[in-house]
Short mmCIF file of C-alpha atoms in Angstrom, two decimals:
data_model
loop_
_atom_site.label_atom_id
_atom_site.label_comp_id
_atom_site.label_asym_id
_atom_site.label_seq_id
_atom_site.Cartn_x
_atom_site.Cartn_y
_atom_site.Cartn_z
CA MET A 1 -4.57 125.71 118.97
CA LYS A 2 -3.84 129.03 117.36
CA LYS A 3 -0.64 129.14 115.31
CA ILE A 4 2.00 131.33 116.94
CA ASP A 5 3.22 134.35 114.97
CA SER A 6 6.72 133.03 114.28
CA PHE A 7 5.20 130.09 112.38
CA ASN A 8 3.46 132.54 110.07
CA VAL A 9 6.82 133.67 108.66
CA ASP A 10 7.40 131.90 105.34
CA HIS A 11 10.50 129.84 106.10
CA LEU A 12 10.85 128.91 102.42
CA GLU A 13 11.50 132.57 101.57
CA LEU A 14 13.31 133.66 104.76
CA GLU A 15 16.83 134.90 104.14
CA PRO A 16 19.63 135.13 106.70
CA GLY A 17 19.64 138.47 108.49
CA ILE A 18 18.23 140.25 111.52
CA TYR A 19 14.49 140.55 112.10
CA ILE A 20 12.21 141.84 114.82
CA SER A 21 10.34 138.72 115.82
CA ARG A 22 8.07 140.29 118.43
CA VAL A 23 7.68 143.21 120.84
CA ASP A 24 6.27 142.66 124.32
CA THR A 25 5.37 145.26 126.93
CA LEU A 26 6.51 144.70 130.49
CA GLY A 27 5.59 147.54 132.84
CA ASP A 28 6.91 150.77 131.36
CA HIS A 29 9.29 149.06 128.96
CA GLN A 30 9.19 147.05 125.80
CA LEU A 31 11.17 143.86 125.29
CA ILE A 32 12.21 143.32 121.69
CA THR A 33 12.90 139.79 120.47
CA TYR A 34 15.29 139.76 117.52
CA ASP A 35 15.52 136.81 115.15
CA ILE A 36 19.24 136.48 114.36
CA ARG A 37 18.86 134.21 111.34
CA MET A 38 22.27 132.84 110.40
CA THR A 39 21.32 130.30 107.74
CA ALA A 40 18.52 130.02 105.19
CA PRO A 41 15.91 127.65 106.65
CA ASN A 42 15.20 124.51 104.63
CA ASP A 43 17.81 125.55 102.06
CA GLU A 44 21.12 125.48 103.92
CA PRO A 45 22.13 122.91 106.53
CA PRO A 46 21.37 123.86 110.13
CA ILE A 47 24.24 125.01 112.31
CA ASP A 48 26.35 122.20 113.76
CA LEU A 49 25.14 121.36 117.29
CA ASP A 50 28.53 121.82 118.97
CA GLY A 51 29.13 125.02 117.03
CA ILE A 52 25.78 126.56 117.94
CA HIS A 53 26.37 125.62 121.59
CA THR A 54 29.72 127.42 121.56
CA ILE A 55 28.25 130.48 119.84
CA GLU A 56 25.59 130.52 122.57
CA HIS A 57 28.14 130.44 125.40
CA THR A 58 30.57 132.90 123.83
CA GLY A 59 27.89 135.25 122.48
CA ALA A 60 25.84 135.36 125.69
CA THR A 61 28.96 136.03 127.75
CA TRP A 62 30.12 138.77 125.37
CA LEU A 63 26.69 140.41 125.26
CA ARG A 64 26.16 140.40 129.04
CA ASN A 65 29.61 141.91 129.53
CA HIS A 66 29.11 144.62 126.89
CA ASP A 67 29.99 148.01 128.39
CA GLN A 68 27.06 149.89 126.89
CA PHE A 69 24.31 147.29 126.45
CA GLY A 70 25.12 144.46 128.88
CA ASP A 71 22.40 145.45 131.34
CA GLU A 72 19.81 145.53 128.53
CA VAL A 73 20.31 141.88 127.52
CA ILE A 74 17.48 139.65 128.68
CA TYR A 75 18.28 136.49 126.71
CA PHE A 76 20.47 135.12 123.94
CA GLY A 77 19.96 131.52 122.88
CA PRO A 78 19.65 129.19 119.90
CA MET A 79 16.52 128.35 117.96
CA GLY A 80 15.47 124.72 118.12
CA CYS A 81 15.78 124.48 114.33
CA ARG A 82 19.44 125.55 114.64
CA THR A 83 19.22 128.21 111.92
CA GLY A 84 19.98 131.07 114.30
CA PHE A 85 19.36 132.68 117.66
CA TYR A 86 16.85 134.75 119.54
CA LEU A 87 18.15 137.88 121.23
CA ILE A 88 15.84 139.67 123.66
CA LEU A 89 16.77 143.22 124.60
CA THR A 90 15.08 146.06 126.42
CA ASP A 91 13.89 149.10 124.49
CA GLN A 92 16.94 150.99 125.76
CA VAL A 93 18.84 149.61 122.77
CA SER A 94 17.85 151.35 119.55
CA HIS A 95 17.23 149.37 116.40
CA ALA A 96 20.03 151.40 114.84
CA ASP A 97 22.51 149.90 117.33
CA ILE A 98 21.55 146.27 116.72
CA LEU A 99 23.39 145.77 113.43
CA GLN A 100 26.68 147.09 114.83
CA LEU A 101 26.20 145.13 118.05
CA MET A 102 25.77 141.91 116.05
CA LYS A 103 28.74 142.69 113.79
CA ASP A 104 30.91 143.27 116.85
CA MET A 105 29.70 140.10 118.58
CA PHE A 106 30.18 137.83 115.57
CA GLU A 107 33.59 139.36 114.87
CA TYR A 108 34.56 138.63 118.48
CA ILE A 109 33.36 135.02 118.20
CA SER A 110 35.12 134.54 114.84
CA GLU A 111 38.45 135.61 116.38
CA TYR A 112 38.06 134.18 119.89
CA GLU A 113 41.00 132.02 121.04
CA GLY A 114 40.52 131.49 124.80
CA ASP A 115 38.67 128.91 126.85
CA ILE A 116 35.01 128.61 125.91
CA PRO A 117 33.07 130.48 128.60
CA GLY A 118 31.18 128.16 130.92
CA ALA A 119 32.39 124.98 129.21
CA THR A 120 33.07 122.99 132.37
CA ALA A 121 31.12 120.15 133.95
CA GLN A 122 30.24 122.42 136.86
CA ASP A 123 28.95 125.24 134.62
CA CYS A 124 27.26 123.44 131.71
CA GLY A 125 24.94 120.46 131.32
CA ASN A 126 26.72 119.33 128.14
CA PHE A 127 30.22 120.74 128.62
CA GLU A 128 31.80 118.36 126.10
CA GLY A 129 29.39 119.44 123.35
CA HIS A 130 31.37 122.42 122.07
CA SER A 131 33.39 123.29 119.00
CA GLN A 132 35.34 126.50 118.80
CA HIS A 133 36.27 125.59 115.23
CA TRP A 134 32.64 125.46 114.07
CA ALA A 135 31.62 128.48 116.14
CA LYS A 136 34.33 130.54 114.45
CA TYR A 137 33.37 129.19 111.02
CA TYR A 138 29.67 130.06 111.36
CA ALA A 139 30.43 133.41 112.98
CA LYS A 140 32.70 134.35 110.06
CA GLU A 141 30.10 133.26 107.51
CA PHE A 142 27.35 135.27 109.19
CA LEU A 143 29.59 138.30 109.66
CA GLU A 144 30.08 138.41 105.88
CA ARG A 145 26.30 138.38 105.46
CA LEU A 146 25.93 141.19 107.99
CA GLU A 147 28.51 143.27 106.13
CA ASN A 148 26.32 143.00 103.02
CA LEU A 149 22.98 143.50 104.78
CA SER A 150 21.08 146.17 102.87
CA ASP A 151 17.67 146.02 104.57
CA THR A 152 17.99 147.39 108.08
CA SER A 153 14.26 147.69 108.72
CA PHE A 154 14.52 144.27 110.42
CA GLU A 155 11.03 143.44 109.17
CA TYR A 156 10.14 139.99 107.88
CA GLN A 157 9.48 140.16 104.14
CA ALA A 158 7.57 136.93 103.60
CA TYR A 159 4.54 135.59 105.43
CA ASN A 160 2.42 132.49 104.96
CA GLU A 161 -0.94 133.25 103.42
#
């Protein structure tokens, strides 16, 4: 089988940040998949399972309720390797807006105090697998990285040869 494009990114060199993973055309629109890479793969520990689950619930709820961009959100969910998330948006959201959108979302998660959205047996297949503590911790850590992000081209810098 042909190797998929995301496996051609050199995960030994990949730094935390925001990257454009792929662009797909659907009718008259493009769908942009963003790689929201929170930890350095194979260098830092993966995100705690309960923490990543809570970030998923809180982040997806926040994004889909966003006044300006909520209708443009197709998907927000964790990577299997637990080093970050994929965010799929329509082309109605400019690349320039992504950094601020992510800063706002991770700030919200880092300060969130209420019930975890959708964390009930009726709403979630693993409703006990959540940790607001770890979600806030990882959100705060990534927010600091976003504040210092200098490359906003969102292009991967390292590929496998």
